[in-house]
Short mmCIF file of C-alpha atoms in Angstrom, two decimals:
data_model
loop_
_atom_site.label_atom_id
_atom_site.label_comp_id
_atom_site.label_asym_id
_atom_site.label_seq_id
_atom_site.Cartn_x
_atom_site.Cartn_y
_atom_site.Cartn_z
CA MET A 111 93.55 114.51 126.27
CA ASN A 112 95.99 116.69 124.30
CA ALA A 113 94.51 119.45 122.15
CA THR A 114 94.83 119.12 118.40
CA THR A 115 96.22 122.04 116.43
CA ILE A 116 95.66 122.25 112.68
CA ARG A 117 98.31 124.39 111.04
CA GLY A 118 100.12 124.95 107.78
CA TYR A 119 103.03 122.71 106.88
CA VAL A 120 106.58 123.91 107.54
CA GLU A 121 109.76 122.31 106.17
CA THR A 122 110.64 120.76 109.51
CA ASP A 123 107.46 118.64 109.17
CA HIS A 124 108.77 116.90 106.04
CA ALA A 125 109.93 113.59 107.53
CA ALA A 126 107.06 113.36 110.04
CA VAL A 127 104.37 113.95 107.39
CA ASN A 128 105.85 111.30 105.12
CA ALA A 129 106.13 108.83 108.01
CA VAL A 130 102.49 109.40 109.04
CA ALA A 131 101.35 108.89 105.43
CA LEU A 132 103.19 105.57 105.19
CA ALA A 133 101.87 104.43 108.57
CA ALA A 134 98.30 105.39 107.62
CA PHE A 135 98.41 103.42 104.36
CA ALA A 136 100.34 100.39 105.69
CA GLN A 137 97.13 98.49 106.43
CA TYR A 138 96.41 98.39 102.66
CA ALA A 139 99.74 96.83 101.65
CA GLY A 140 98.03 93.58 100.64
CA ASP A 141 95.35 95.33 98.57
CA TYR A 142 97.47 97.17 96.00
CA ASP A 143 99.33 95.56 93.13
CA ASP A 144 102.98 96.67 93.19
CA TRP A 145 102.83 97.94 96.77
CA PRO A 146 106.52 98.99 96.78
CA THR A 147 105.98 101.50 93.95
CA PHE A 148 102.66 102.72 95.34
CA SER A 149 104.03 103.16 98.86
CA ALA A 150 107.06 105.05 97.54
CA GLY A 151 104.62 107.66 96.22
CA ILE A 152 102.70 107.74 99.50
CA GLY A 153 105.99 108.26 101.31
CA ARG A 154 106.50 111.52 99.43
CA MET A 155 103.32 113.20 100.68
CA ALA A 156 105.21 116.33 101.75
CA ASP A 157 106.08 116.95 98.10
CA LEU A 158 102.40 117.77 97.47
CA THR A 159 103.13 121.28 98.79
CA ALA A 160 104.14 122.05 95.19
CA ASP A 161 100.49 121.89 94.07
CA GLY A 162 98.43 122.49 97.20
CA ASP A 163 98.25 123.64 100.77
CA LEU A 164 99.41 120.91 103.12
CA LEU A 165 97.75 121.10 106.52
CA VAL A 166 99.20 119.30 109.51
CA ALA A 167 97.47 118.05 112.66
CA GLU A 168 99.69 118.30 115.68
CA ARG A 169 98.84 116.74 119.03
CA GLY A 170 101.15 116.97 122.00
CA GLY A 171 103.87 118.47 119.82
CA VAL A 172 103.81 115.50 117.42
CA VAL A 173 102.53 115.39 113.82
CA ALA A 174 99.52 113.06 114.01
CA GLY A 175 97.88 113.65 110.64
CA ALA A 176 97.87 115.66 107.43
CA VAL A 177 95.79 116.53 104.39
CA VAL A 178 96.21 118.59 101.22
CA HIS A 179 93.79 121.22 99.92
CA VAL A 180 94.18 121.96 96.20
CA GLY A 181 92.41 125.20 95.37
CA PRO A 182 90.82 126.18 92.06
CA GLY A 183 93.29 126.75 89.26
CA ARG A 184 96.08 124.73 90.93
CA PRO A 185 97.47 121.62 89.18
CA ARG A 186 95.36 118.52 89.80
CA SER A 187 94.30 115.22 88.32
CA ALA A 188 92.22 115.45 85.14
CA ILE A 189 89.38 113.75 87.03
CA TYR A 190 88.46 117.12 88.61
CA PRO A 191 87.23 120.33 86.98
CA ASP A 192 89.78 123.13 87.24
CA ASN A 193 87.45 125.38 89.28
CA TRP A 194 86.84 122.86 92.09
CA SER A 195 88.65 122.59 95.39
CA VAL A 196 90.11 119.12 95.95
CA ILE A 197 90.92 117.17 99.12
CA ARG A 198 93.95 114.90 98.76
CA MET A 199 95.68 112.38 101.00
CA LEU A 200 93.84 112.57 104.30
CA VAL A 201 96.11 110.60 106.67
CA VAL A 202 96.02 110.01 110.41
CA ASP A 203 98.64 108.15 112.40
CA PRO A 204 97.07 104.79 113.37
CA ALA A 205 98.08 105.39 117.00
CA ALA A 206 96.06 108.63 117.05
CA ARG A 207 92.89 107.44 115.31
CA GLY A 208 89.51 107.86 116.95
CA GLY A 209 90.34 111.24 118.50
CA GLY A 210 88.77 113.50 115.87
CA ILE A 211 91.94 114.34 113.96
CA GLY A 212 90.54 113.25 110.59
CA ARG A 213 87.38 115.26 111.18
CA ALA A 214 89.42 118.34 112.15
CA LEU A 215 91.57 118.05 109.02
CA VAL A 216 88.54 117.67 106.74
CA ALA A 217 86.92 120.69 108.42
CA ALA A 218 90.06 122.74 107.81
CA THR A 219 90.06 121.84 104.11
CA LEU A 220 86.36 122.67 103.79
CA GLU A 221 86.95 126.04 105.47
CA ARG A 222 89.67 126.75 102.90
CA ALA A 223 87.45 125.58 100.05
CA ARG A 224 84.68 127.90 101.22
CA ARG A 225 87.07 130.87 101.06
CA THR A 226 88.00 130.05 97.44
CA ASP A 227 84.42 130.33 96.15
CA ALA A 228 84.84 127.00 94.35
CA PRO A 229 81.47 125.59 93.20
CA ALA A 230 82.31 122.16 94.66
CA VAL A 231 84.84 120.13 96.62
CA GLY A 232 86.00 116.85 95.14
CA LEU A 233 87.93 113.84 96.35
CA HIS A 234 88.49 110.25 95.37
CA THR A 235 88.57 107.29 97.67
CA SER A 236 88.11 103.55 97.73
CA PRO A 237 85.71 101.18 99.49
CA ILE A 238 88.74 99.63 101.23
CA MET A 239 89.15 102.95 103.08
CA ALA A 240 85.90 102.35 104.92
CA THR A 241 86.42 104.76 107.83
CA ALA A 242 87.27 107.70 105.57
CA LEU A 243 84.43 106.82 103.21
CA ARG A 244 81.91 106.77 106.11
CA LEU A 245 83.17 110.17 107.25
CA TYR A 246 82.86 111.74 103.79
CA GLU A 247 79.39 110.33 103.17
CA SER A 248 78.18 111.32 106.66
CA ILE A 249 78.93 114.99 105.97
CA GLY A 250 77.28 115.03 102.55
CA PHE A 251 79.82 113.98 99.91
CA LEU A 252 78.00 112.25 97.07
CA ARG A 253 79.48 109.43 95.01
CA GLU A 254 79.51 110.61 91.40
CA HIS A 255 81.10 107.81 89.41
CA ASP A 256 83.63 105.01 89.40
CA LEU A 257 87.21 105.70 88.40
CA PRO A 258 89.65 103.26 86.83
CA PRO A 259 91.20 101.01 89.48
CA ASN A 260 94.49 102.19 90.95
CA ARG A 261 96.90 99.24 91.05
CA GLY A 262 94.00 96.82 91.35
CA VAL A 263 92.04 98.82 93.94
CA PRO A 264 88.63 100.28 93.00
CA TYR A 265 88.13 104.04 93.38
CA ALA A 266 85.29 106.52 92.87
CA ARG A 267 85.00 110.30 92.66
CA PHE A 268 82.94 112.10 95.32
CA MET A 269 81.67 115.66 95.34
CA LEU A 270 80.26 118.12 97.86
CA PRO A 271 78.52 121.19 96.39
CA ALA A 272 79.80 124.44 97.89
CA ALA A 273 76.30 125.25 99.13
CA HIS A 274 76.55 122.20 101.42
CA ILE A 275 79.86 123.15 103.05
CA PRO A 276 78.26 125.00 106.01
CA ALA A 277 76.11 121.96 106.87
CA ALA A 278 79.13 119.67 106.53
CA LEU A 279 81.10 121.87 108.94
CA VAL A 280 78.27 121.67 111.47
CA LYS A 281 78.27 117.87 111.17
CA LEU A 282 82.04 117.85 111.68
CA GLY A 283 81.61 119.83 114.91
CA THR A 284 84.01 122.62 114.02
CA ALA A 285 83.01 124.49 117.16
CA SER A 286 84.66 121.78 119.25
CA CYS A 287 87.02 123.16 121.88
CA HIS A 288 89.73 120.57 121.18
CA ARG A 289 90.57 121.92 117.73
CA HIS A 290 91.85 125.19 116.46
CA VAL A 291 93.52 126.35 113.27
CA VAL A 292 96.82 128.14 113.28
CA PRO A 293 97.85 129.87 110.05
CA ALA A 294 101.26 128.95 108.65
CA LYS A 295 104.05 131.34 109.48
CA ALA A 296 104.95 133.82 106.76
CA GLY A 297 107.77 132.62 104.57
CA THR A 298 107.09 128.90 105.04
CA GLN A 299 105.96 126.48 102.39
CA GLY A 300 102.60 126.29 104.11
CA SER A 301 101.97 129.95 103.42
CA PRO A 302 100.38 130.78 100.05
CA ALA A 303 102.27 134.07 100.08
CA SER A 304 105.59 132.23 99.98
CA ARG A 305 104.93 130.47 96.68
#
């Protein structure tokens, strides 16, 4: 099995990240009203580097997943307090699912959140995203409240208190030998120093 590397986004990842995002959401095409407009937004995932740190999972030299960590004080949806860390757009290529990539990406975002001293980590998801929802709940994310439907799909906000991040990381198995984090190279969009 190829090792998974979690690293910061670089510009050459742009097309691959967007393609993985579209592939990951394709199974929900029949669930959303106005799928063409919704999927056009999903297909611009790499643009989220403007407001957060985009992390990429690479396996065998190929982008296999991605996620965005939005730190405290960075632009975000009004559904989150400004001092929280936020997880956005966890995506895994359908061909690479079941190999721990999603878990590794969530662990990387929680490690970043822990370094920010945010009081909590938030995310929103839908019951139709059952695998992701099971993962989040299994590591301690608590459902706080329903959100307005997004193009006909129900959503809710979830929260993990910062004090629970260490336990969540243990549950995610961050000590696993198949995963390691590589910082983004200086001067890339994945590097906070370059913004």
